């Protein structure tokens, strides 16, 4: 792909996980010629360890642009799921009946109601939610355990099958002409007069625009194009049970029954570097919490467990930015790849293609971390 520009893509997307695949699919919908450079299954792919929630409630507390961004994506999810089904025949098993956050103490309930009331106020009331007492909760979810004294509910939440989602995005983007190159590790990116040269182990790739959606790899690559993406790994562990009879019609924050009947128990938030091994103590805590929520699970057989590394920024929020030094280079990184998949396909992609930047994104520039880092370095 050196020399002749006739076969060059309009956009190179570095990373083929949920974030990169959603952006690439959206760019193809915009009529752009796209090549995705993916490390493949040897990469630390957060997509394969995802819990599968499309989750809005509680997110963006004190950061209303993130609350609006998340809510917008959840609203666009039915359209994304329908398009993927029509284009690929793959049903990603989207269900959006709303979701529950269980509370186990009076303090939990008070804090939860205060948080959701504040979010609703920040969004001008466009944030429906309910607080349920123990009786109301059991009317909705009879299997819930006696330790739960109430819950918050929002109708915005749901869940999908994340593996089917990744497969559907890959198939849909390729049907629309996207070239997916697997097993390509990117070493550096050079800005050139007419775009960018992306240096992989096997080739040098050229395009006038490049999107960094390489997860934890964005940390190093962003600096090549004048961007700042100080992401770090955050480990989450998950348990999966055998298939059992349906008992849970709604997702909850830590337990959900999948479209196939198995039950997922999650999860953890651990700063352990690049260690993606499971640990007995954390998995035991996850199992106990699941049984406390739903005692009928105490006798189910666990069949799988895994750990995966989230892509976490210092404040936990996404980083979305076009380089001011090298226009045409974009960074797109977050830890909510399922929830935000619709926003990435339907709102980020048109911006990358040359459209206007979504209003919410001004809050998510990587430069917001620079002043804090300078302060920290001066303190030492």
Short mmCIF file of C-alpha atoms in Angstrom, two decimals:
data_model
loop_
_atom_site.label_atom_id
_atom_site.label_comp_id
_atom_site.label_asym_id
_atom_site.label_seq_id
_atom_site.Cartn_x
_atom_site.Cartn_y
_atom_site.Cartn_z
CA UNK A 1 0.00 0.00 0.00
CA UNK A 2 2.94 2.30 -0.55
CA UNK A 3 3.19 4.68 -3.45
CA UNK A 4 -0.06 4.29 -5.41
CA UNK A 5 -2.91 6.18 -3.73
CA UNK A 6 -5.73 4.66 -5.79
CA UNK A 7 -6.25 1.78 -3.37
CA UNK A 8 -5.81 3.79 -0.22
CA UNK A 9 -8.65 4.03 2.27
CA UNK A 10 -10.20 7.30 3.33
CA UNK A 11 -9.77 6.29 6.96
CA UNK A 12 -7.53 3.86 8.81
CA UNK A 13 -8.99 2.59 12.08
CA UNK A 14 -6.39 1.17 14.46
CA UNK A 15 -8.13 -1.46 16.57
CA UNK A 16 -10.94 -3.86 15.70
CA UNK A 17 -12.59 -4.38 19.07
CA UNK A 18 -16.04 -3.05 19.90
CA UNK A 19 -14.95 0.59 19.72
CA UNK A 20 -13.02 0.38 16.46
CA UNK A 21 -15.56 -1.91 14.80
CA UNK A 22 -18.47 0.39 15.69
CA UNK A 23 -16.64 3.45 14.33
CA UNK A 24 -15.61 1.59 11.16
CA UNK A 25 -19.16 0.36 10.59
CA UNK A 26 -20.48 3.89 11.03
CA UNK A 27 -17.87 5.28 8.63
CA UNK A 28 -18.89 2.70 6.02
CA UNK A 29 -22.50 3.83 6.47
CA UNK A 30 -21.25 7.34 5.70
CA UNK A 31 -19.82 6.06 2.41
CA UNK A 32 -16.18 6.13 3.45
CA UNK A 33 -13.58 3.60 2.35
CA UNK A 34 -12.15 2.11 5.54
CA UNK A 35 -9.37 -0.27 6.55
CA UNK A 36 -9.29 -1.65 10.09
CA UNK A 37 -5.90 -2.73 11.43
CA UNK A 38 -6.47 -5.19 14.25
CA UNK A 39 -4.00 -6.93 16.50
CA UNK A 40 -6.33 -9.92 16.50
CA UNK A 41 -7.06 -12.43 19.22
CA UNK A 42 -3.58 -12.07 20.70
CA UNK A 43 -4.48 -8.55 21.82
CA UNK A 44 -5.79 -7.62 25.25
CA UNK A 45 -9.33 -7.37 23.88
CA UNK A 46 -11.73 -5.98 26.46
CA UNK A 47 -14.60 -6.74 24.07
CA UNK A 48 -14.42 -10.48 24.73
CA UNK A 49 -14.63 -10.04 28.49
CA UNK A 50 -17.49 -7.58 28.48
CA UNK A 51 -20.45 -8.01 30.85
CA UNK A 52 -22.87 -6.96 28.10
CA UNK A 53 -24.83 -4.18 29.80
CA UNK A 54 -26.33 -1.21 27.98
CA UNK A 55 -26.30 0.86 31.14
CA UNK A 56 -27.30 4.45 31.77
CA UNK A 57 -28.42 4.83 35.37
CA UNK A 58 -25.97 6.47 37.70
CA UNK A 59 -23.46 7.35 34.97
CA UNK A 60 -22.38 10.95 34.57
CA UNK A 61 -23.02 12.06 38.14
CA UNK A 62 -21.49 15.53 38.30
CA UNK A 63 -20.52 15.34 34.61
CA UNK A 64 -23.73 16.01 32.72
CA UNK A 65 -22.18 15.70 29.22
CA UNK A 66 -21.39 12.05 30.00
CA UNK A 67 -24.91 11.45 31.29
CA UNK A 68 -26.34 12.94 28.08
CA UNK A 69 -23.89 11.02 25.89
CA UNK A 70 -24.71 7.70 27.55
CA UNK A 71 -28.44 8.37 27.42
CA UNK A 72 -28.22 9.29 23.74
CA UNK A 73 -26.41 6.06 22.93
CA UNK A 74 -28.98 3.94 24.77
CA UNK A 75 -31.74 5.67 22.80
CA UNK A 76 -29.98 4.84 19.52
CA UNK A 77 -29.36 1.21 20.42
CA UNK A 78 -32.62 -0.21 18.98
CA UNK A 79 -31.73 1.31 15.61
CA UNK A 80 -28.24 -0.19 15.70
CA UNK A 81 -29.52 -3.65 16.67
CA UNK A 82 -32.15 -3.56 13.92
CA UNK A 83 -29.60 -2.48 11.30
CA UNK A 84 -27.16 -5.23 12.27
CA UNK A 85 -29.92 -7.85 12.13
CA UNK A 86 -31.05 -6.65 8.71
CA UNK A 87 -27.54 -6.47 7.28
CA UNK A 88 -26.05 -9.64 8.78
CA UNK A 89 -28.87 -11.82 10.08
CA UNK A 90 -27.19 -11.76 13.50
CA UNK A 91 -29.50 -10.97 16.41
CA UNK A 92 -27.36 -9.36 19.11
CA UNK A 93 -30.13 -10.14 21.64
CA UNK A 94 -30.79 -6.56 22.68
CA UNK A 95 -33.33 -6.29 25.45
CA UNK A 96 -34.08 -2.92 27.03
CA UNK A 97 -36.71 -3.54 29.70
CA UNK A 98 -34.92 -1.21 32.10
CA UNK A 99 -32.46 -2.16 34.80
CA UNK A 100 -32.25 -2.40 38.57
CA UNK A 101 -29.58 -1.34 41.03
CA UNK A 102 -30.23 -3.28 44.23
CA UNK A 103 -29.76 -1.56 47.59
CA UNK A 104 -28.93 -3.42 50.81
CA UNK A 105 -29.12 -0.65 53.43
CA UNK A 106 -30.98 2.55 54.16
CA UNK A 107 -27.81 4.48 53.43
CA UNK A 108 -27.59 2.78 50.02
CA UNK A 109 -31.14 3.85 49.21
CA UNK A 110 -30.64 7.43 50.35
CA UNK A 111 -27.38 7.81 48.41
CA UNK A 112 -28.90 6.22 45.32
CA UNK A 113 -31.95 8.46 45.29
CA UNK A 114 -29.79 11.56 45.79
CA UNK A 115 -27.55 10.57 42.88
CA UNK A 116 -30.41 9.93 40.47
CA UNK A 117 -32.28 13.07 41.53
CA UNK A 118 -29.14 15.12 40.85
CA UNK A 119 -28.71 13.50 37.43
CA UNK A 120 -32.34 14.18 36.58
CA UNK A 121 -31.93 17.82 37.58
CA UNK A 122 -28.74 18.16 35.50
CA UNK A 123 -30.58 16.79 32.46
CA UNK A 124 -33.61 19.02 32.89
CA UNK A 125 -35.82 16.15 34.01
CA UNK A 126 -35.05 14.04 30.93
CA UNK A 127 -33.90 11.16 33.11
CA UNK A 128 -36.74 8.86 34.15
CA UNK A 129 -36.19 6.72 37.23
CA UNK A 130 -38.06 5.13 40.12
CA UNK A 131 -37.07 4.23 43.66
CA UNK A 132 -38.70 0.99 44.82
CA UNK A 133 -39.17 -0.30 48.36
CA UNK A 134 -38.82 -3.98 49.24
CA UNK A 135 -42.42 -4.87 48.36
CA UNK A 136 -42.36 -3.03 45.03
CA UNK A 137 -39.03 -4.63 44.15
CA UNK A 138 -40.33 -8.15 44.81
CA UNK A 139 -43.39 -7.48 42.69
CA UNK A 140 -41.07 -6.82 39.76
CA UNK A 141 -38.39 -9.41 40.57
CA UNK A 142 -39.83 -12.18 42.79
CA UNK A 143 -36.49 -14.03 43.00
CA UNK A 144 -34.67 -11.19 44.75
CA UNK A 145 -33.29 -12.09 48.18
CA UNK A 146 -34.44 -10.72 51.56
CA UNK A 147 -31.21 -8.77 52.03
CA UNK A 148 -32.26 -6.30 49.32
CA UNK A 149 -34.40 -3.61 50.93
CA UNK A 150 -35.11 -1.66 47.76
CA UNK A 151 -33.72 -0.63 44.40
CA UNK A 152 -33.50 2.05 41.79
CA UNK A 153 -34.97 1.38 38.36
CA UNK A 154 -34.59 3.24 35.10
CA UNK A 155 -36.34 2.26 31.85
CA UNK A 156 -33.26 3.23 29.82
CA UNK A 157 -31.12 0.22 30.67
CA UNK A 158 -30.72 -3.13 28.96
CA UNK A 159 -28.25 -5.77 27.84
CA UNK A 160 -26.94 -7.56 24.76
CA UNK A 161 -24.77 -10.53 23.87
CA UNK A 162 -21.35 -8.84 23.49
CA UNK A 163 -19.77 -11.67 21.48
CA UNK A 164 -22.63 -11.59 18.99
CA UNK A 165 -22.30 -7.81 18.86
CA UNK A 166 -18.61 -7.96 17.96
CA UNK A 167 -19.29 -10.62 15.32
CA UNK A 168 -22.18 -8.62 13.86
CA UNK A 169 -20.15 -5.41 13.67
CA UNK A 170 -17.27 -7.20 11.94
CA UNK A 171 -19.60 -8.83 9.43
CA UNK A 172 -21.65 -5.69 8.81
CA UNK A 173 -18.64 -3.47 8.23
CA UNK A 174 -17.07 -5.98 5.84
CA UNK A 175 -20.32 -6.34 3.90
CA UNK A 176 -20.18 -2.57 3.46
CA UNK A 177 -16.68 -2.81 2.02
CA UNK A 178 -14.46 -2.34 5.06
CA UNK A 179 -11.14 -4.18 4.84
CA UNK A 180 -10.28 -5.96 8.09
CA UNK A 181 -6.58 -6.77 8.49
CA UNK A 182 -5.94 -9.14 11.39
CA UNK A 183 -2.68 -9.84 13.17
CA UNK A 184 -1.23 -6.40 12.48
CA UNK A 185 0.56 -4.71 15.37
CA UNK A 186 1.15 -0.99 15.01
CA UNK A 187 4.51 0.38 16.09
CA UNK A 188 4.21 4.07 15.27
CA UNK A 189 2.32 6.66 13.25
CA UNK A 190 3.97 9.40 11.19
CA UNK A 191 2.10 12.56 10.20
CA UNK A 192 2.76 13.41 6.55
CA UNK A 193 1.73 16.29 4.28
CA UNK A 194 -1.25 14.35 2.88
CA UNK A 195 -2.24 12.30 5.87
CA UNK A 196 -0.66 9.59 7.95
CA UNK A 197 1.68 6.63 7.60
CA UNK A 198 0.79 3.87 10.03
CA UNK A 199 3.70 1.51 10.54
CA UNK A 200 2.72 -2.08 11.25
CA UNK A 201 4.87 -5.16 11.60
CA UNK A 202 3.87 -6.33 8.12
CA UNK A 203 3.17 -3.16 6.17
CA UNK A 204 3.04 0.60 6.12
CA UNK A 205 -0.50 1.87 5.68
CA UNK A 206 -1.50 5.30 4.38
CA UNK A 207 -4.68 7.36 4.68
CA UNK A 208 -5.69 11.00 5.05
CA UNK A 209 -7.46 10.18 8.33
CA UNK A 210 -6.67 7.81 11.17
CA UNK A 211 -8.75 6.78 14.18
CA UNK A 212 -6.97 5.43 17.25
CA UNK A 213 -9.32 2.83 18.74
CA UNK A 214 -6.57 0.54 19.99
CA UNK A 215 -7.68 0.40 23.61
CA UNK A 216 -4.69 0.32 25.93
CA UNK A 217 -2.44 0.75 22.88
CA UNK A 218 -3.77 4.28 22.45
CA UNK A 219 -1.56 5.47 25.30
CA UNK A 220 1.61 5.19 23.23
CA UNK A 221 0.16 5.86 19.77
CA UNK A 222 -1.68 9.06 20.67
CA UNK A 223 1.57 10.95 21.28
CA UNK A 224 2.65 10.25 17.68
CA UNK A 225 -0.18 12.45 16.41
CA UNK A 226 -0.20 15.19 19.04
CA UNK A 227 -2.89 13.66 21.24
CA UNK A 228 -2.94 12.67 24.90
CA UNK A 229 -4.58 9.41 26.01
CA UNK A 230 -3.28 8.39 29.46
CA UNK A 231 -5.31 5.18 29.65
CA UNK A 232 -4.43 2.34 32.01
CA UNK A 233 -5.73 -1.20 32.58
CA UNK A 234 -8.44 -1.93 35.14
CA UNK A 235 -9.21 -5.60 35.69
CA UNK A 236 -12.72 -6.97 35.94
CA UNK A 237 -13.62 -10.58 36.73
CA UNK A 238 -16.80 -12.42 35.76
CA UNK A 239 -18.42 -15.78 36.59
CA UNK A 240 -20.86 -17.65 34.34
CA UNK A 241 -23.25 -20.40 35.42
CA UNK A 242 -24.85 -23.28 33.61
CA UNK A 243 -28.08 -22.56 31.76
CA UNK A 244 -31.08 -22.46 34.09
CA UNK A 245 -34.78 -21.74 33.77
CA UNK A 246 -35.63 -18.06 33.23
CA UNK A 247 -35.95 -16.18 36.52
CA UNK A 248 -34.64 -12.67 35.82
CA UNK A 249 -36.41 -10.53 33.23
CA UNK A 250 -34.25 -7.47 33.89
CA UNK A 251 -30.52 -6.85 34.01
CA UNK A 252 -29.07 -5.72 37.32
CA UNK A 253 -25.73 -4.07 37.83
CA UNK A 254 -24.01 -7.25 39.04
CA UNK A 255 -26.19 -10.18 37.89
CA UNK A 256 -27.88 -10.79 34.57
CA UNK A 257 -29.42 -13.80 32.85
CA UNK A 258 -28.25 -14.05 29.26
CA UNK A 259 -30.30 -14.74 26.15
CA UNK A 260 -29.02 -18.33 26.30
CA UNK A 261 -30.13 -18.92 29.91
CA UNK A 262 -26.79 -18.79 31.68
CA UNK A 263 -26.26 -16.33 34.52
CA UNK A 264 -23.39 -13.85 34.60
CA UNK A 265 -22.05 -12.62 37.93
CA UNK A 266 -19.89 -9.52 37.96
CA UNK A 267 -17.69 -7.81 38.49
CA UNK A 268 -14.63 -6.24 40.02
CA UNK A 269 -12.58 -3.06 39.65
CA UNK A 270 -8.90 -3.84 40.23
CA UNK A 271 -5.77 -1.86 39.48
CA UNK A 272 -3.28 -4.68 38.93
CA UNK A 273 -1.46 -3.56 35.80
CA UNK A 274 -1.63 -5.90 32.82
CA UNK A 275 -2.42 -8.99 34.91
CA UNK A 276 -5.55 -10.55 33.36
CA UNK A 277 -5.64 -13.70 35.51
CA UNK A 278 -8.62 -14.64 37.67
CA UNK A 279 -8.23 -14.76 41.45
CA UNK A 280 -10.10 -16.98 43.90
CA UNK A 281 -10.72 -14.30 46.52
CA UNK A 282 -12.32 -11.84 44.10
CA UNK A 283 -14.39 -14.53 42.39
CA UNK A 284 -15.61 -15.71 45.81
CA UNK A 285 -16.73 -12.18 46.65
CA UNK A 286 -18.53 -11.91 43.31
CA UNK A 287 -20.30 -15.24 43.89
CA UNK A 288 -21.37 -14.28 47.43
CA UNK A 289 -22.76 -10.98 46.21
CA UNK A 290 -24.73 -12.75 43.48
CA UNK A 291 -26.20 -15.26 45.95
CA UNK A 292 -27.06 -12.46 48.38
CA UNK A 293 -29.01 -10.78 45.57
CA UNK A 294 -30.66 -13.98 44.32
CA UNK A 295 -30.48 -16.90 46.81
CA UNK A 296 -31.75 -19.42 44.23
CA UNK A 297 -28.32 -19.16 42.61
CA UNK A 298 -26.58 -20.88 45.54
CA UNK A 299 -27.00 -24.31 43.94
CA UNK A 300 -26.22 -23.49 40.31
CA UNK A 301 -23.09 -24.90 38.74
CA UNK A 302 -20.46 -22.41 37.59
CA UNK A 303 -19.01 -23.32 34.21
CA UNK A 304 -16.71 -20.46 33.25
CA UNK A 305 -14.78 -17.59 34.72
CA UNK A 306 -12.62 -14.95 33.15
CA UNK A 307 -10.84 -11.69 33.71
CA UNK A 308 -10.43 -8.87 31.23
CA UNK A 309 -8.76 -5.48 31.25
CA UNK A 310 -10.89 -2.38 30.91
CA UNK A 311 -9.44 0.66 29.18
CA UNK A 312 -9.60 3.27 31.92
CA UNK A 313 -8.77 6.97 31.83
CA UNK A 314 -7.76 8.77 35.06
CA UNK A 315 -11.33 10.03 35.61
CA UNK A 316 -13.07 6.99 34.15
CA UNK A 317 -14.62 8.99 31.30
CA UNK A 318 -14.04 8.58 27.55
CA UNK A 319 -11.40 10.41 25.55
CA UNK A 320 -12.63 11.75 22.20
CA UNK A 321 -10.54 14.27 20.32
CA UNK A 322 -9.24 15.32 16.93
CA UNK A 323 -5.63 16.41 16.94
CA UNK A 324 -5.19 20.17 16.59
CA UNK A 325 -1.56 19.67 15.59
CA UNK A 326 -2.33 16.99 12.99
CA UNK A 327 -5.97 17.36 11.87
CA UNK A 328 -7.41 14.10 10.61
CA UNK A 329 -6.05 12.09 13.54
CA UNK A 330 -8.66 11.10 16.12
CA UNK A 331 -8.58 9.22 19.40
CA UNK A 332 -11.66 7.28 20.51
CA UNK A 333 -11.34 5.43 23.78
CA UNK A 334 -13.70 4.42 26.59
CA UNK A 335 -14.47 1.54 28.95
CA UNK A 336 -18.18 1.24 28.04
CA UNK A 337 -17.78 -0.24 24.58
CA UNK A 338 -21.18 -1.95 24.59
CA UNK A 339 -23.26 0.92 26.00
CA UNK A 340 -21.57 3.44 23.71
CA UNK A 341 -21.46 1.29 20.55
CA UNK A 342 -24.49 3.04 19.10
CA UNK A 343 -23.03 6.50 19.76
CA UNK A 344 -19.74 5.45 18.20
CA UNK A 345 -21.44 4.18 15.04
CA UNK A 346 -24.11 6.87 14.71
CA UNK A 347 -22.47 10.01 16.13
CA UNK A 348 -18.67 9.60 16.34
CA UNK A 349 -18.36 8.18 12.81
CA UNK A 350 -20.11 11.11 11.06
CA UNK A 351 -17.80 13.49 12.93
CA UNK A 352 -14.70 11.55 11.85
CA UNK A 353 -16.05 11.54 8.29
CA UNK A 354 -16.02 15.35 8.31
CA UNK A 355 -19.24 16.33 10.04
CA UNK A 356 -19.73 18.56 13.05
CA UNK A 357 -18.50 17.43 16.43
CA UNK A 358 -21.29 16.30 18.80
CA UNK A 359 -21.95 18.92 21.47
CA UNK A 360 -21.15 16.62 24.38
CA UNK A 361 -17.61 15.84 23.25
CA UNK A 362 -15.94 19.07 24.37
CA UNK A 363 -15.86 17.58 27.88
CA UNK A 364 -13.82 14.56 26.78
CA UNK A 365 -10.59 15.98 25.35
CA UNK A 366 -7.42 14.29 26.52
CA UNK A 367 -5.88 17.62 27.42
CA UNK A 368 -8.04 17.75 30.55
CA UNK A 369 -5.48 15.49 32.22
CA UNK A 370 -2.40 17.56 31.38
CA UNK A 371 -2.81 20.22 34.08
CA UNK A 372 -3.37 17.57 36.75
CA UNK A 373 -0.28 15.69 35.58
CA UNK A 374 1.82 18.85 35.66
CA UNK A 375 0.60 19.59 39.19
CA UNK A 376 1.47 16.04 40.28
CA UNK A 377 4.93 16.19 38.73
CA UNK A 378 5.69 19.51 40.45
CA UNK A 379 4.63 18.04 43.77
CA UNK A 380 7.29 15.32 43.64
#
